[in-house]
PDB file of C-alpha atoms in Angstrom:
ATOM      1  CA  UNK A  85       0.000   0.000   0.000  1.00  0.00           C
ATOM      2  CA  UNK A  86       1.285   3.459  -0.893  1.00  0.00           C
ATOM      3  CA  UNK A  87       1.373   5.926   1.991  1.00  0.00           C
ATOM      4  CA  UNK A  88      -0.381   9.177   0.987  1.00  0.00           C
ATOM      5  CA  UNK A  89       0.006  11.073   4.221  1.00  0.00           C
ATOM      6  CA  UNK A  90       2.141  14.183   4.114  1.00  0.00           C
ATOM      7  CA  UNK A  91       2.429  15.244   7.749  1.00  0.00           C
ATOM      8  CA  UNK A  92       3.811  13.428  10.750  1.00  0.00           C
ATOM      9  CA  UNK A  93       1.242  12.750  13.462  1.00  0.00           C
ATOM     10  CA  UNK A  94       1.644  11.648  17.047  1.00  0.00           C
ATOM     11  CA  UNK A  95      -0.620   9.676  19.364  1.00  0.00           C
ATOM     12  CA  UNK A  96      -0.908  12.267  22.114  1.00  0.00           C
ATOM     13  CA  UNK A  97      -3.798  13.237  24.368  1.00  0.00           C
ATOM     14  CA  UNK A  98      -4.025  17.028  24.264  1.00  0.00           C
ATOM     15  CA  UNK A  99      -6.938  19.078  25.672  1.00  0.00           C
ATOM     16  CA  UNK A 100      -9.285  20.118  22.887  1.00  0.00           C
ATOM     17  CA  UNK A 101     -12.409  22.259  22.593  1.00  0.00           C
ATOM     18  CA  UNK A 102     -14.742  22.015  19.606  1.00  0.00           C
ATOM     19  CA  UNK A 103     -17.521  24.544  19.097  1.00  0.00           C
ATOM     20  CA  UNK A 104     -20.084  26.014  16.766  1.00  0.00           C
ATOM     21  CA  UNK A 105     -23.195  28.085  17.396  1.00  0.00           C
ATOM     22  CA  UNK A 106     -25.116  25.065  18.781  1.00  0.00           C
ATOM     23  CA  UNK A 107     -22.561  23.391  21.070  1.00  0.00           C
ATOM     24  CA  UNK A 108     -19.241  23.334  22.932  1.00  0.00           C
ATOM     25  CA  UNK A 109     -17.473  19.993  23.338  1.00  0.00           C
ATOM     26  CA  UNK A 110     -14.492  19.500  25.646  1.00  0.00           C
ATOM     27  CA  UNK A 111     -12.433  16.398  24.847  1.00  0.00           C
ATOM     28  CA  UNK A 112      -8.849  15.422  24.028  1.00  0.00           C
ATOM     29  CA  UNK A 113      -7.010  14.312  20.945  1.00  0.00           C
ATOM     30  CA  UNK A 114      -6.253  10.691  20.118  1.00  0.00           C
ATOM     31  CA  UNK A 115      -3.636  11.894  17.677  1.00  0.00           C
ATOM     32  CA  UNK A 116      -2.503  15.204  16.229  1.00  0.00           C
ATOM     33  CA  UNK A 117      -0.665  16.543  13.186  1.00  0.00           C
ATOM     34  CA  UNK A 118      -0.041  20.048  11.893  1.00  0.00           C
ATOM     35  CA  UNK A 119      -3.014  19.626   9.541  1.00  0.00           C
ATOM     36  CA  UNK A 120      -5.637  18.132  11.853  1.00  0.00           C
ATOM     37  CA  UNK A 121      -6.679  15.997  14.807  1.00  0.00           C
ATOM     38  CA  UNK A 122      -8.432  12.721  15.520  1.00  0.00           C
ATOM     39  CA  UNK A 123     -10.566  12.637  18.665  1.00  0.00           C
ATOM     40  CA  UNK A 124     -13.553  11.091  20.450  1.00  0.00           C
ATOM     41  CA  UNK A 125     -16.784  12.990  21.072  1.00  0.00           C
ATOM     42  CA  UNK A 126     -20.169  12.093  22.547  1.00  0.00           C
ATOM     43  CA  UNK A 127     -22.103  13.934  19.842  1.00  0.00           C
ATOM     44  CA  UNK A 128     -22.503  12.913  16.207  1.00  0.00           C
ATOM     45  CA  UNK A 129     -20.786  15.518  14.046  1.00  0.00           C
ATOM     46  CA  UNK A 130     -21.551  14.820  10.413  1.00  0.00           C
ATOM     47  CA  UNK A 131     -18.810  15.022   7.797  1.00  0.00           C
ATOM     48  CA  UNK A 132     -18.315  18.508   6.365  1.00  0.00           C
ATOM     49  CA  UNK A 133     -19.446  20.155   9.637  1.00  0.00           C
ATOM     50  CA  UNK A 134     -17.508  23.402  10.097  1.00  0.00           C
ATOM     51  CA  UNK A 135     -16.274  23.929  13.646  1.00  0.00           C
ATOM     52  CA  UNK A 136     -14.044  26.118  15.796  1.00  0.00           C
ATOM     53  CA  UNK A 137     -11.080  24.285  17.349  1.00  0.00           C
ATOM     54  CA  UNK A 138      -8.972  25.227  20.387  1.00  0.00           C
ATOM     55  CA  UNK A 139      -5.945  23.084  21.330  1.00  0.00           C
ATOM     56  CA  UNK A 140      -3.684  23.410  24.378  1.00  0.00           C
ATOM     57  CA  UNK A 141      -0.189  22.357  23.282  1.00  0.00           C
ATOM     58  CA  UNK A 142       2.094  21.502  26.231  1.00  0.00           C
ATOM     59  CA  UNK A 143       5.445  23.245  26.566  1.00  0.00           C
ATOM     60  CA  UNK A 144       8.648  21.343  25.827  1.00  0.00           C
ATOM     61  CA  UNK A 145       9.509  21.214  29.527  1.00  0.00           C
ATOM     62  CA  UNK A 146       8.302  22.509  32.897  1.00  0.00           C
ATOM     63  CA  UNK A 147       9.653  26.004  32.187  1.00  0.00           C
ATOM     64  CA  UNK A 148       7.937  26.303  28.785  1.00  0.00           C
ATOM     65  CA  UNK A 149       4.399  27.678  28.687  1.00  0.00           C
ATOM     66  CA  UNK A 150       1.398  25.833  27.305  1.00  0.00           C
ATOM     67  CA  UNK A 151       0.422  27.294  23.939  1.00  0.00           C
ATOM     68  CA  UNK A 152      -3.164  27.827  22.813  1.00  0.00           C
ATOM     69  CA  UNK A 153      -3.966  27.179  19.158  1.00  0.00           C
ATOM     70  CA  UNK A 154      -7.228  28.576  17.790  1.00  0.00           C
ATOM     71  CA  UNK A 155      -8.295  27.568  14.310  1.00  0.00           C
ATOM     72  CA  UNK A 156     -11.202  26.492  12.154  1.00  0.00           C
ATOM     73  CA  UNK A 157     -11.711  22.996  10.882  1.00  0.00           C
ATOM     74  CA  UNK A 158     -14.031  20.675   9.056  1.00  0.00           C
ATOM     75  CA  UNK A 159     -15.071  17.172  10.105  1.00  0.00           C
ATOM     76  CA  UNK A 160     -13.782  14.842   7.386  1.00  0.00           C
ATOM     77  CA  UNK A 161     -14.699  11.504   8.967  1.00  0.00           C
ATOM     78  CA  UNK A 162     -17.095  10.271  11.649  1.00  0.00           C
ATOM     79  CA  UNK A 163     -17.087   6.694  12.955  1.00  0.00           C
ATOM     80  CA  UNK A 164     -19.593   5.568  15.595  1.00  0.00           C
ATOM     81  CA  UNK A 165     -17.943   3.474  18.286  1.00  0.00           C
ATOM     82  CA  UNK A 166     -19.643   0.155  18.912  1.00  0.00           C
ATOM     83  CA  UNK A 167     -19.653  -0.457  22.635  1.00  0.00           C
ATOM     84  CA  UNK A 168     -21.621  -2.504  25.114  1.00  0.00           C
ATOM     85  CA  UNK A 169     -22.995   0.318  27.289  1.00  0.00           C
ATOM     86  CA  UNK A 170     -24.935   3.184  25.709  1.00  0.00           C
ATOM     87  CA  UNK A 171     -23.921   5.656  28.436  1.00  0.00           C
ATOM     88  CA  UNK A 172     -20.336   5.404  27.185  1.00  0.00           C
ATOM     89  CA  UNK A 173     -21.216   5.757  23.492  1.00  0.00           C
ATOM     90  CA  UNK A 174     -19.012   8.029  21.445  1.00  0.00           C
ATOM     91  CA  UNK A 175     -17.912   8.875  17.931  1.00  0.00           C
ATOM     92  CA  UNK A 176     -14.382   8.933  16.572  1.00  0.00           C
ATOM     93  CA  UNK A 177     -13.942  11.962  14.332  1.00  0.00           C
ATOM     94  CA  UNK A 178     -11.196  13.331  12.122  1.00  0.00           C
ATOM     95  CA  UNK A 179     -10.918  17.101  11.751  1.00  0.00           C
ATOM     96  CA  UNK A 180      -8.922  18.840   9.030  1.00  0.00           C
ATOM     97  CA  UNK A 181      -7.727  22.364   9.843  1.00  0.00           C
ATOM     98  CA  UNK A 182      -9.108  24.738   7.196  1.00  0.00           C
ATOM     99  CA  UNK A 183      -8.034  28.062   8.699  1.00  0.00           C
ATOM    100  CA  UNK A 184      -4.929  27.961  10.897  1.00  0.00           C
ATOM    101  CA  UNK A 185      -2.227  30.610  11.121  1.00  0.00           C
ATOM    102  CA  UNK A 186       1.272  29.703   9.958  1.00  0.00           C
ATOM    103  CA  UNK A 187       2.475  30.392  13.516  1.00  0.00           C
ATOM    104  CA  UNK A 188      -0.034  27.972  15.071  1.00  0.00           C
ATOM    105  CA  UNK A 189       0.606  25.344  12.405  1.00  0.00           C
ATOM    106  CA  UNK A 190       4.330  25.591  13.203  1.00  0.00           C
ATOM    107  CA  UNK A 191       3.604  25.160  16.945  1.00  0.00           C
ATOM    108  CA  UNK A 192       1.681  21.944  16.208  1.00  0.00           C
ATOM    109  CA  UNK A 193       4.343  20.731  13.777  1.00  0.00           C
ATOM    110  CA  UNK A 194       7.153  21.379  16.270  1.00  0.00           C
ATOM    111  CA  UNK A 195       5.235  19.611  19.037  1.00  0.00           C
ATOM    112  CA  UNK A 196       4.602  16.530  16.909  1.00  0.00           C
ATOM    113  CA  UNK A 197       8.227  16.435  15.741  1.00  0.00           C
ATOM    114  CA  UNK A 198       9.716  17.167  19.182  1.00  0.00           C
ATOM    115  CA  UNK A 199      12.111  14.779  20.842  1.00  0.00           C
ATOM    116  CA  UNK A 200       9.617  14.291  23.700  1.00  0.00           C
ATOM    117  CA  UNK A 201       7.752  11.721  21.654  1.00  0.00           C
ATOM    118  CA  UNK A 202       8.328   7.990  21.736  1.00  0.00           C
ATOM    119  CA  UNK A 203       9.103   6.836  18.149  1.00  0.00           C
ATOM    120  CA  UNK A 204       6.276   4.291  18.472  1.00  0.00           C
ATOM    121  CA  UNK A 205       3.849   7.213  18.857  1.00  0.00           C
ATOM    122  CA  UNK A 206       4.846   8.906  15.601  1.00  0.00           C
ATOM    123  CA  UNK A 207       2.996   8.127  12.383  1.00  0.00           C
ATOM    124  CA  UNK A 208       2.710   9.765   9.005  1.00  0.00           C
ATOM    125  CA  UNK A 209      -0.488  11.799   8.539  1.00  0.00           C
ATOM    126  CA  UNK A 210      -2.599  12.713   5.515  1.00  0.00           C
TER     127      UNK A 210
END
């Protein structure tokens, strides 16, 4: 199989807020790249939904500040999770960043590529 992904992604749990005029969802990433995130939510967000995204990127060490990334995105994939108990039901969604500043994209890229990551957590992203 030919790998089509262009950006490195990392399996990291980072605080994440998703919002539009009808809702605010607080969750965390399953993985992140400089072009988008994959996360779990308790609400069905249909593909092509436009949303506001806020990420809290940890500093490189204890003396580095947490950085807030604000951008816009679009849901490109939604997968309902099949689980035994309905009260724990969720959806796995992929969000592509459609409007992110070069500065914020660089913050995400640097975080994903940083030496703080275990090589097993790094993957190539679309």
